[in-house]
Amino acid sequence: QAADNLEFERAASLRDQHRAIEKVHEGQKVLHLTSESMDVIAMAPSTAEAWVEIFFIREGKLIDRDHFIMAGTEDDDPRRITTAFVQQFYNANPYVPPRIVVQHPLEDPEAIHHWLEEKRNGKVLVHVPQRGEKRKLLEMVAENALEGLEQLKVRQVERGDMDSAMAEL
């Protein structure tokens, strides 16, 4: 309503408050899970890049989240992007949780699963949930990825990166 009434500053403030409330609510949603530790990975692909969002859940609590931009993904399918991210991320990080929830199945899952278990020195379950709490959590991470990608596009336009913006259009 504020935007319709041309009260743009008030509308922006209300939007920011709404987002802050959603972020608090996200953390509370995670608490409904058992005391599991897991990483939840989802992405939002674009024409030339993909925004990958990862939530770090330890003992049932969202302790952190991060995002990465994977460039050069214009011809890749979601499985290939997810596989490349998992390989790059866990190659660079010493900790591998006992469960990794992904949005898309991995390419060559047996080899990656074996590699992750060796790195962890224990069992690792990598899966795409179809229903339940983990599916809802994955959908929330995917929404965050999509929102992050949209904000990235806005920043590109604001910086005058018209080539990227026009290619996206």
PDB file of N, CA and C in Angstrom, residues 34 36-41 55 57-58 90 95-102 120 123-127 129 134:
ATOM      1  N   THR A  34      15.202 -32.758  13.885  1.00  0.00           N
ATOM      2  CA  THR A  34      15.845 -33.420  15.011  1.00  0.00           C
ATOM      3  C   THR A  34      17.213 -32.788  15.223  1.00  0.00           C
ATOM      4  N   GLU A  36      19.937 -33.269  14.107  1.00  0.00           N
ATOM      5  CA  GLU A  36      20.857 -33.649  13.032  1.00  0.00           C
ATOM      6  C   GLU A  36      21.787 -32.506  12.653  1.00  0.00           C
ATOM      7  N   SER A  37      22.918 -32.880  12.087  1.00  0.00           N
ATOM      8  CA  SER A  37      23.827 -31.915  11.470  1.00  0.00           C
ATOM      9  C   SER A  37      23.836 -32.191   9.979  1.00  0.00           C
ATOM     10  N   MET A  38      23.656 -31.141   9.197  1.00  0.00           N
ATOM     11  CA  MET A  38      23.595 -31.309   7.742  1.00  0.00           C
ATOM     12  C   MET A  38      23.882 -29.995   7.055  1.00  0.00           C
ATOM     13  N   ASP A  39      24.218 -30.087   5.788  1.00  0.00           N
ATOM     14  CA  ASP A  39      24.298 -28.929   4.908  1.00  0.00           C
ATOM     15  C   ASP A  39      23.164 -29.077   3.906  1.00  0.00           C
ATOM     16  N   VAL A  40      22.499 -27.976   3.598  1.00  0.00           N
ATOM     17  CA  VAL A  40      21.396 -27.980   2.642  1.00  0.00           C
ATOM     18  C   VAL A  40      21.788 -27.048   1.500  1.00  0.00           C
ATOM     19  N   ILE A  41      21.802 -27.591   0.284  1.00  0.00           N
ATOM     20  CA  ILE A  41      22.319 -26.864  -0.880  1.00  0.00           C
ATOM     21  C   ILE A  41      21.235 -26.744  -1.951  1.00  0.00           C
ATOM     22  N   PHE A  55      22.921 -23.748   3.530  1.00  0.00           N
ATOM     23  CA  PHE A  55      22.607 -23.551   4.941  1.00  0.00           C
ATOM     24  C   PHE A  55      23.375 -24.596   5.733  1.00  0.00           C
ATOM     25  N   ILE A  57      23.429 -26.515   9.128  1.00  0.00           N
ATOM     26  CA  ILE A  57      22.609 -26.870  10.271  1.00  0.00           C
ATOM     27  C   ILE A  57      23.416 -27.816  11.146  1.00  0.00           C
ATOM     28  N   ARG A  58      23.566 -27.433  12.402  1.00  0.00           N
ATOM     29  CA  ARG A  58      24.310 -28.247  13.351  1.00  0.00           C
ATOM     30  C   ARG A  58      23.430 -28.504  14.552  1.00  0.00           C
ATOM     31  N   TYR A  90      33.411 -29.038  -0.891  1.00  0.00           N
ATOM     32  CA  TYR A  90      33.944 -29.968   0.111  1.00  0.00           C
ATOM     33  C   TYR A  90      35.422 -30.273  -0.108  1.00  0.00           C
ATOM     34  N   TYR A  95      35.461 -29.884   6.943  1.00  0.00           N
ATOM     35  CA  TYR A  95      34.339 -30.557   7.592  1.00  0.00           C
ATOM     36  C   TYR A  95      33.315 -31.030   6.567  1.00  0.00           C
ATOM     37  N   VAL A  96      32.944 -32.294   6.674  1.00  0.00           N
ATOM     38  CA  VAL A  96      31.860 -32.865   5.873  1.00  0.00           C
ATOM     39  C   VAL A  96      30.816 -33.373   6.859  1.00  0.00           C
ATOM     40  N   PRO A  97      29.594 -32.855   6.787  1.00  0.00           N
ATOM     41  CA  PRO A  97      28.564 -33.297   7.735  1.00  0.00           C
ATOM     42  C   PRO A  97      28.082 -34.716   7.395  1.00  0.00           C
ATOM     43  N   PRO A  98      27.387 -35.359   8.325  1.00  0.00           N
ATOM     44  CA  PRO A  98      26.890 -36.707   8.048  1.00  0.00           C
ATOM     45  C   PRO A  98      25.764 -36.750   7.014  1.00  0.00           C
ATOM     46  N   ARG A  99      25.123 -35.607   6.761  1.00  0.00           N
ATOM     47  CA  ARG A  99      24.038 -35.560   5.772  1.00  0.00           C
ATOM     48  C   ARG A  99      24.198 -34.305   4.927  1.00  0.00           C
ATOM     49  N   ILE A 100      24.037 -34.475   3.620  1.00  0.00           N
ATOM     50  CA  ILE A 100      24.045 -33.349   2.685  1.00  0.00           C
ATOM     51  C   ILE A 100      22.761 -33.446   1.875  1.00  0.00           C
ATOM     52  N   VAL A 101      21.941 -32.420   1.979  1.00  0.00           N
ATOM     53  CA  VAL A 101      20.670 -32.370   1.258  1.00  0.00           C
ATOM     54  C   VAL A 101      20.880 -31.482   0.046  1.00  0.00           C
ATOM     55  N   VAL A 102      20.573 -32.016  -1.137  1.00  0.00           N
ATOM     56  CA  VAL A 102      20.768 -31.271  -2.376  1.00  0.00           C
ATOM     57  C   VAL A 102      19.450 -31.157  -3.132  1.00  0.00           C
ATOM     58  N   ARG A 120      35.340 -37.555   5.279  1.00  0.00           N
ATOM     59  CA  ARG A 120      34.715 -37.456   6.606  1.00  0.00           C
ATOM     60  C   ARG A 120      35.244 -38.527   7.554  1.00  0.00           C
ATOM     61  N   LYS A 123      30.220 -42.290   7.689  1.00  0.00           N
ATOM     62  CA  LYS A 123      29.101 -42.327   6.753  1.00  0.00           C
ATOM     63  C   LYS A 123      28.633 -40.914   6.385  1.00  0.00           C
ATOM     64  N   VAL A 124      28.250 -40.777   5.120  1.00  0.00           N
ATOM     65  CA  VAL A 124      27.680 -39.525   4.616  1.00  0.00           C
ATOM     66  C   VAL A 124      26.488 -39.895   3.739  1.00  0.00           C
ATOM     67  N   LEU A 125      25.352 -39.286   4.010  1.00  0.00           N
ATOM     68  CA  LEU A 125      24.162 -39.501   3.206  1.00  0.00           C
ATOM     69  C   LEU A 125      23.915 -38.250   2.374  1.00  0.00           C
ATOM     70  N   VAL A 126      23.922 -38.396   1.057  1.00  0.00           N
ATOM     71  CA  VAL A 126      23.625 -37.292   0.142  1.00  0.00           C
ATOM     72  C   VAL A 126      22.320 -37.646  -0.543  1.00  0.00           C
ATOM     73  N   HIS A 127      21.321 -36.778  -0.395  1.00  0.00           N
ATOM     74  CA  HIS A 127      20.044 -37.128  -1.019  1.00  0.00           C
ATOM     75  C   HIS A 127      19.200 -35.906  -1.354  1.00  0.00           C
ATOM     76  N   PRO A 129      15.485 -34.828  -0.914  1.00  0.00           N
ATOM     77  CA  PRO A 129      14.240 -35.208  -0.241  1.00  0.00           C
ATOM     78  C   PRO A 129      13.024 -34.929  -1.134  1.00  0.00           C
ATOM     79  N   LYS A 134      12.585 -31.981   5.568  1.00  0.00           N
ATOM     80  CA  LYS A 134      13.805 -31.693   4.812  1.00  0.00           C
ATOM     81  C   LYS A 134      13.465 -31.110   3.442  1.00  0.00           C
TER      82      LYS A 134
END
